[in-house]
mmCIF file of C-alpha atoms and ligand atoms in Angstrom:
data_model
loop_
_atom_site.group_PDB
_atom_site.id
_atom_site.type_symbol
_atom_site.label_atom_id
_atom_site.label_comp_id
_atom_site.label_asym_id
_atom_site.label_seq_id
_atom_site.Cartn_x
_atom_site.Cartn_y
_atom_site.Cartn_z
ATOM 1 C CA MET R 16 -47.787 167.575 302.027
ATOM 2 C CA SER R 17 -47.850 165.655 298.772
ATOM 3 C CA PRO R 18 -46.513 162.103 299.163
ATOM 4 C CA ASP R 19 -44.133 162.734 296.248
ATOM 5 C CA LEU R 20 -42.561 165.738 297.927
ATOM 6 C CA ASP R 21 -42.436 163.906 301.235
ATOM 7 C CA ARG R 22 -40.608 160.950 299.631
ATOM 8 C CA LEU R 23 -38.098 163.236 297.931
ATOM 9 C CA ILE R 24 -37.375 165.032 301.217
ATOM 10 C CA LYS R 25 -36.816 161.644 302.879
ATOM 11 C CA LEU R 26 -34.649 160.563 299.947
ATOM 12 C CA GLN R 27 -32.465 163.622 300.396
ATOM 13 C CA GLN R 28 -32.194 162.964 304.147
ATOM 14 C CA LEU R 29 -31.180 159.356 303.476
ATOM 15 C CA ASP R 30 -28.602 160.467 300.924
ATOM 16 C CA ALA R 31 -27.125 162.904 303.439
ATOM 17 C CA THR R 32 -27.015 160.134 306.051
ATOM 18 C CA ILE R 33 -25.376 157.745 303.562
ATOM 19 C CA ASP R 34 -22.773 160.356 302.556
ATOM 20 C CA GLU R 35 -21.917 161.157 306.154
ATOM 21 C CA ALA R 36 -21.712 157.475 307.182
ATOM 22 C CA ARG R 37 -19.530 156.664 304.154
ATOM 23 C CA ARG R 38 -17.238 159.560 304.944
ATOM 24 C CA ARG R 39 -16.847 158.324 308.526
ATOM 25 C CA VAL R 40 -16.144 154.762 307.402
ATOM 26 C CA VAL R 41 -13.571 155.955 304.854
ATOM 27 C CA GLU R 42 -11.901 158.208 307.436
ATOM 28 C CA HIS R 43 -11.639 155.424 310.009
ATOM 29 C CA PRO R 44 -8.165 154.085 309.052
ATOM 30 C CA GLN R 45 -6.775 157.627 308.956
ATOM 31 C CA ARG R 46 -8.150 158.395 312.418
ATOM 32 C CA LEU R 47 -6.636 155.161 313.754
ATOM 33 C CA ALA R 48 -3.295 156.097 312.212
ATOM 34 C CA GLU R 49 -3.479 159.545 313.830
ATOM 35 C CA ALA R 50 -4.107 157.973 317.234
ATOM 36 C CA ASP R 51 -1.122 155.632 316.725
ATOM 37 C CA ALA R 52 1.054 158.565 315.681
ATOM 38 C CA ARG R 53 0.203 160.408 318.902
ATOM 39 C CA LEU R 54 1.161 157.309 320.877
ATOM 40 C CA SER R 55 4.460 156.943 318.974
ATOM 41 C CA GLU R 56 5.272 160.552 319.786
ATOM 42 C CA ALA R 57 5.044 159.836 323.518
ATOM 43 C CA LYS R 58 7.084 156.622 323.116
ATOM 44 C CA GLU R 59 9.723 158.471 321.177
ATOM 45 C CA ARG R 60 10.077 161.065 323.925
ATOM 46 C CA VAL R 61 10.841 158.268 326.422
ATOM 47 C CA ASP R 62 13.319 156.631 324.007
ATOM 48 C CA VAL R 63 15.150 159.905 323.405
ATOM 49 C CA LEU R 64 15.521 160.501 327.142
ATOM 50 C CA ARG R 65 16.683 156.938 327.796
ATOM 51 C CA ALA R 66 19.307 157.341 325.092
ATOM 52 C CA ARG R 67 20.404 160.606 326.703
ATOM 53 C CA LEU R 68 20.723 158.897 330.093
ATOM 54 C CA LYS R 69 22.818 156.106 328.574
ATOM 55 C CA GLU R 70 25.045 158.646 326.847
ATOM 56 C CA SER R 71 25.493 160.544 330.115
ATOM 57 C CA ASN R 72 26.334 157.355 332.048
ATOM 58 C CA ASP R 73 28.782 156.213 329.356
ATOM 59 C CA ALA R 74 30.481 159.597 329.480
ATOM 60 C CA ARG R 75 30.705 159.389 333.279
ATOM 61 C CA ARG R 76 32.268 155.915 333.125
ATOM 62 C CA ALA R 77 34.847 157.176 330.623
ATOM 63 C CA LEU R 78 35.650 160.016 333.051
ATOM 64 C CA GLU R 79 36.009 157.507 335.895
ATOM 65 C CA LYS R 80 38.625 155.619 333.878
ATOM 66 C CA GLU R 81 40.405 158.860 333.138
ATOM 67 C CA ALA R 82 40.284 159.792 336.834
ATOM 68 C CA ALA R 83 41.764 156.396 337.750
ATOM 69 C CA VAL R 84 44.723 157.111 335.474
ATOM 70 C CA PHE R 85 45.411 160.442 337.209
ATOM 71 C CA GLN R 86 44.914 158.898 340.642
ATOM 72 C CA ALA R 87 47.465 156.205 339.805
ATOM 73 C CA ARG R 88 49.834 158.872 338.559
ATOM 74 C CA VAL R 89 49.501 160.899 341.769
ATOM 75 C CA ALA R 90 50.051 157.723 343.855
ATOM 76 C CA LYS R 91 53.081 156.768 341.783
ATOM 77 C CA PHE R 92 54.682 160.221 342.205
ATOM 78 C CA LYS R 93 53.965 160.139 345.926
ATOM 79 C CA ASP R 94 55.767 156.778 346.192
ATOM 80 C CA GLN R 95 58.708 158.159 344.249
ATOM 81 C CA LEU R 96 58.790 161.099 346.636
ATOM 82 C CA LEU R 97 59.975 158.699 349.372
ATOM 83 C CA GLU R 98 63.007 157.729 347.342
ATOM 84 C CA VAL R 99 64.296 161.104 346.063
ATOM 85 C CA LYS R 100 67.828 162.083 346.882
ATOM 86 C CA THR R 101 67.990 165.758 346.000
ATOM 87 C CA ASN R 102 65.912 168.786 346.761
ATOM 88 C CA ARG R 103 65.688 169.504 343.070
ATOM 89 C CA GLU R 104 64.201 166.057 342.337
ATOM 90 C CA TYR R 105 61.848 166.566 345.245
ATOM 91 C CA GLN R 106 60.596 169.869 343.824
ATOM 92 C CA ALA R 107 60.246 168.412 340.351
ATOM 93 C CA LEU R 108 58.113 165.582 341.716
ATOM 94 C CA GLN R 109 56.023 167.963 343.812
ATOM 95 C CA HIS R 110 55.364 169.857 340.621
ATOM 96 C CA GLU R 111 54.319 166.641 338.810
ATOM 97 C CA ILE R 112 52.021 165.740 341.685
ATOM 98 C CA ALA R 113 50.388 169.143 341.655
ATOM 99 C CA THR R 114 49.832 168.925 337.898
ATOM 100 C CA ALA R 115 48.349 165.405 338.061
ATOM 101 C CA GLN R 116 46.204 166.407 341.036
ATOM 102 C CA SER R 117 44.798 169.436 339.256
ATOM 103 C CA GLU R 118 44.022 167.296 336.197
ATOM 104 C CA LEU R 119 42.333 164.780 338.478
ATOM 105 C CA ASN R 120 40.259 167.549 340.058
ATOM 106 C CA ALA R 121 39.126 168.777 336.663
ATOM 107 C CA VAL R 122 38.055 165.267 335.633
ATOM 108 C CA GLU R 123 36.220 164.733 338.928
ATOM 109 C CA GLU R 124 34.433 168.045 338.426
ATOM 110 C CA LYS R 125 33.193 166.805 335.040
ATOM 111 C CA GLU R 126 32.163 163.496 336.622
ATOM 112 C CA LEU R 127 30.057 165.383 339.138
ATOM 113 C CA GLU R 128 28.394 167.383 336.358
ATOM 114 C CA ARG R 129 27.507 164.121 334.580
ATOM 115 C CA MET R 130 26.028 162.690 337.786
ATOM 116 C CA LEU R 131 23.809 165.746 338.256
ATOM 117 C CA GLU R 132 22.824 165.580 334.604
ATOM 118 C CA ALA R 133 21.902 161.877 334.938
ATOM 119 C CA ASP R 134 19.748 162.664 337.994
ATOM 120 C CA GLN R 135 17.911 165.355 336.034
ATOM 121 C CA VAL R 136 17.376 163.102 333.012
ATOM 122 C CA ALA R 137 16.120 160.315 335.303
ATOM 123 C CA VAL R 138 13.445 162.710 336.613
ATOM 124 C CA GLU R 139 12.493 163.622 333.049
ATOM 125 C CA ILE R 140 12.262 159.929 332.122
ATOM 126 C CA LYS R 141 9.842 159.335 335.000
ATOM 127 C CA GLN R 142 7.682 162.239 333.785
ATOM 128 C CA ALA R 143 7.800 161.060 330.169
ATOM 129 C CA GLU R 144 6.892 157.501 331.224
ATOM 130 C CA ALA R 145 3.912 158.813 333.198
ATOM 131 C CA ALA R 146 2.856 160.872 330.172
ATOM 132 C CA LEU R 147 3.235 157.799 327.941
ATOM 133 C CA HIS R 148 1.123 155.738 330.319
ATOM 134 C CA ALA R 149 -1.613 158.400 330.328
ATOM 135 C CA ARG R 150 -1.421 158.700 326.536
ATOM 136 C CA GLN R 151 -1.685 154.931 326.169
ATOM 137 C CA LYS R 152 -4.902 154.889 328.210
ATOM 138 C CA GLU R 153 -6.268 157.838 326.251
ATOM 139 C CA ILE R 154 -5.517 156.162 322.906
ATOM 140 C CA ASP R 155 -7.028 152.851 324.073
ATOM 141 C CA THR R 156 -10.247 154.671 324.982
ATOM 142 C CA GLU R 157 -10.183 156.536 321.697
ATOM 143 C CA LYS R 158 -9.705 153.335 319.695
ATOM 144 C CA THR R 159 -12.565 151.642 321.516
ATOM 145 C CA ALA R 160 -14.772 154.626 320.681
ATOM 146 C CA LEU R 161 -13.584 154.583 317.061
ATOM 147 C CA ALA R 162 -14.332 150.872 316.717
ATOM 148 C CA ARG R 163 -17.785 151.407 318.206
ATOM 149 C CA GLU R 164 -18.397 154.334 315.882
ATOM 150 C CA LEU R 165 -17.325 152.270 312.877
ATOM 151 C CA THR R 166 -19.814 149.536 313.779
ATOM 152 C CA THR R 167 -22.562 152.127 314.238
ATOM 153 C CA MET R 168 -21.725 153.866 310.973
ATOM 154 C CA GLN R 169 -21.724 150.583 309.064
ATOM 155 C CA ARG R 170 -25.135 149.787 310.504
ATOM 156 C CA VAL R 171 -26.435 153.284 309.714
ATOM 157 C CA LEU R 172 -25.079 152.932 306.196
ATOM 158 C CA ASP R 173 -26.766 149.542 305.701
ATOM 159 C CA GLU R 174 -30.085 150.751 307.070
ATOM 160 C CA ALA R 175 -30.061 153.967 305.055
ATOM 161 C CA THR R 176 -29.099 152.071 301.887
ATOM 162 C CA THR R 177 -31.956 149.605 302.426
ATOM 163 C CA GLY R 178 -34.325 152.470 303.236
ATOM 164 C CA ARG R 179 -33.247 154.316 300.114
ATOM 165 C CA ALA R 180 -33.873 151.284 297.904
ATOM 166 C CA ALA R 181 -37.351 150.867 299.393
ATOM 167 C CA LEU R 182 -38.090 154.545 298.910
ATOM 168 C CA LEU R 183 -36.970 154.407 295.281
ATOM 169 C CA THR R 184 -39.369 151.557 294.450
ATOM 170 C CA ALA R 185 -42.216 153.608 295.985
ATOM 171 C CA THR R 186 -41.396 156.759 293.992
ATOM 172 C CA GLU R 187 -42.296 157.653 290.407
ATOM 173 C CA PRO R 188 -39.263 156.931 288.207
ATOM 174 C CA GLU R 189 -39.515 160.400 286.561
ATOM 175 C CA LEU R 190 -39.348 162.021 289.994
ATOM 176 C CA VAL R 191 -36.333 159.930 290.943
ATOM 177 C CA ALA R 192 -34.705 160.896 287.646
ATOM 178 C CA LEU R 193 -35.426 164.589 288.304
ATOM 179 C CA TYR R 194 -34.105 164.298 291.865
ATOM 180 C CA GLU R 195 -30.910 162.615 290.720
ATOM 181 C CA GLN R 196 -30.360 165.023 287.883
ATOM 182 C CA VAL R 197 -30.652 168.073 290.170
ATOM 183 C CA ALA R 198 -28.641 166.380 292.938
ATOM 184 C CA ARG R 199 -25.812 165.668 290.500
ATOM 185 C CA ALA R 200 -25.783 169.252 289.282
ATOM 186 C CA ARG R 201 -26.100 170.762 292.772
ATOM 187 C CA LYS R 202 -23.610 168.883 294.980
ATOM 188 C CA GLY R 203 -26.188 166.439 296.279
ATOM 189 C CA ILE R 204 -28.729 169.059 297.377
ATOM 190 C CA ALA R 205 -31.748 168.544 295.125
ATOM 191 C CA LEU R 206 -34.309 169.977 297.531
ATOM 192 C CA CYS R 207 -34.358 173.029 299.709
ATOM 193 C CA THR R 208 -36.807 175.165 301.574
ATOM 194 C CA ALA R 209 -38.262 178.474 300.517
ATOM 195 C CA THR R 210 -37.610 181.150 303.121
ATOM 196 C CA ARG R 211 -40.516 182.798 304.917
ATOM 197 C CA ASP R 212 -40.091 185.928 302.876
ATOM 198 C CA GLY R 213 -40.260 183.975 299.636
ATOM 199 C CA ALA R 214 -36.723 183.251 298.450
ATOM 200 C CA CYS R 215 -34.849 180.049 297.621
ATOM 201 C CA SER R 216 -32.915 179.265 300.820
ATOM 202 C CA VAL R 217 -29.839 178.063 298.938
ATOM 203 C CA CYS R 218 -29.409 180.344 295.908
ATOM 204 C CA HIS R 219 -31.329 183.212 297.587
ATOM 205 C CA VAL R 220 -33.143 184.206 294.427
ATOM 206 C CA ARG R 221 -36.566 185.686 295.202
ATOM 207 C CA LEU R 222 -39.506 183.593 294.002
ATOM 208 C CA ARG R 223 -42.352 185.142 292.086
ATOM 209 C CA PRO R 224 -45.287 185.628 294.484
ATOM 210 C CA VAL R 225 -47.441 183.158 292.588
ATOM 211 C CA VAL R 226 -44.680 180.538 292.750
ATOM 212 C CA PHE R 227 -44.112 181.179 296.440
ATOM 213 C CA GLN R 228 -47.846 180.733 297.030
ATOM 214 C CA GLN R 229 -47.689 177.321 295.340
ATOM 215 C CA VAL R 230 -44.568 176.303 297.251
ATOM 216 C CA ARG R 231 -46.274 177.160 300.533
ATOM 217 C CA GLN R 232 -48.955 174.584 299.734
ATOM 218 C CA ASN R 233 -46.331 171.774 299.646
ATOM 219 C CA ASP R 234 -48.528 169.783 297.285
ATOM 220 C CA ALA R 235 -46.625 169.948 293.999
ATOM 221 C CA ILE R 236 -43.112 169.556 292.680
ATOM 222 C CA ILE R 237 -41.915 173.105 292.040
ATOM 223 C CA GLN R 238 -38.353 173.961 291.116
ATOM 224 C CA CYS R 239 -36.479 177.144 291.864
ATOM 225 C CA GLU R 240 -36.373 179.044 288.595
ATOM 226 C CA SER R 241 -32.766 179.929 289.178
ATOM 227 C CA CYS R 242 -30.977 176.869 290.666
ATOM 228 C CA ARG R 243 -33.602 174.250 289.674
ATOM 229 C CA ARG R 244 -33.745 172.804 293.200
ATOM 230 C CA ILE R 245 -37.101 171.404 294.242
ATOM 231 C CA LEU R 246 -38.679 173.724 296.781
ATOM 232 C CA TYR R 247 -40.747 173.012 299.847
ATOM 233 C CA TYR R 248 -41.937 175.085 302.740
ATOM 234 C CA GLU R 249 -41.463 174.607 306.459
ATOM 235 C CA PRO R 250 -44.142 176.571 308.309
ATOM 236 C CA PRO R 251 -42.869 178.444 311.362
ATOM 237 C CA ALA R 252 -43.116 176.538 314.634
ATOM 238 C CA PRO R 253 -46.314 177.464 316.561
ATOM 239 C CA ALA R 254 -44.360 179.159 319.354
ATOM 240 C CA GLU R 255 -42.645 181.372 316.824
ATOM 241 C CA ALA R 256 -45.815 182.155 314.924
ATOM 242 C CA ALA R 257 -47.662 183.282 318.023
ATOM 243 C CA PRO R 258 -45.177 184.400 320.646
ATOM 244 C CA THR R 259 -46.525 184.006 324.147
ATOM 245 C CA PRO R 260 -46.939 187.425 325.702
ATOM 246 C CA VAL R 261 -44.488 188.202 328.465
ATOM 247 C CA SER R 262 -46.434 188.674 331.677
HETATM 248 ZN ZN1 ZN E 304 -32.582 178.382 294.064
#
């Protein structure tokens, strides 16, 4: 392969590496924020449940106060019962007692419902706390991996940038200019292979046989007549070229 073509292929590989590393570095804060958001979600679930438990307990305490009022009322009527003079008064008080008692029962029923509810929410809090704990560990691991990746990507970026600069000084300025011109026009892809049946692998336009013949030699800078990308040829791997017979 001509050294020029070889350098341009390497240049394109370095540019792809640089682009990818830059993209990763730029994405890093966003990926951290996404990890934090997933952690907040789990925290929020615990907070919501704790608030629900508090609400349930507050409601139960309010019912207890209400129950105490009815209990006192029942006790008071029962005391009065000992002092009544007439049958009529007695019946009236019995009626009051029955009413207060049935109100007390209703309140105690609600209290019981709140207790069962609190038990259920307490179970859900335990589950949510376990999930939060697991999520916390997961996010810690993820952040460690992200930090490691960032360091790697910064190193890759530095090395590729240095490599690119070295490659540029070793390459004919006109070739670099051609490479950059095509790369700009073609979304960074200035070089591509010719397919084995003689087409440009990116724009798929068929090459003239004489052009394809030249491309196969890999010893000159030849551009696709349609997309202007610089073409090179990758010969088939030996195994593919001569398949081993199945015994
Ligand atoms: Zn093409």
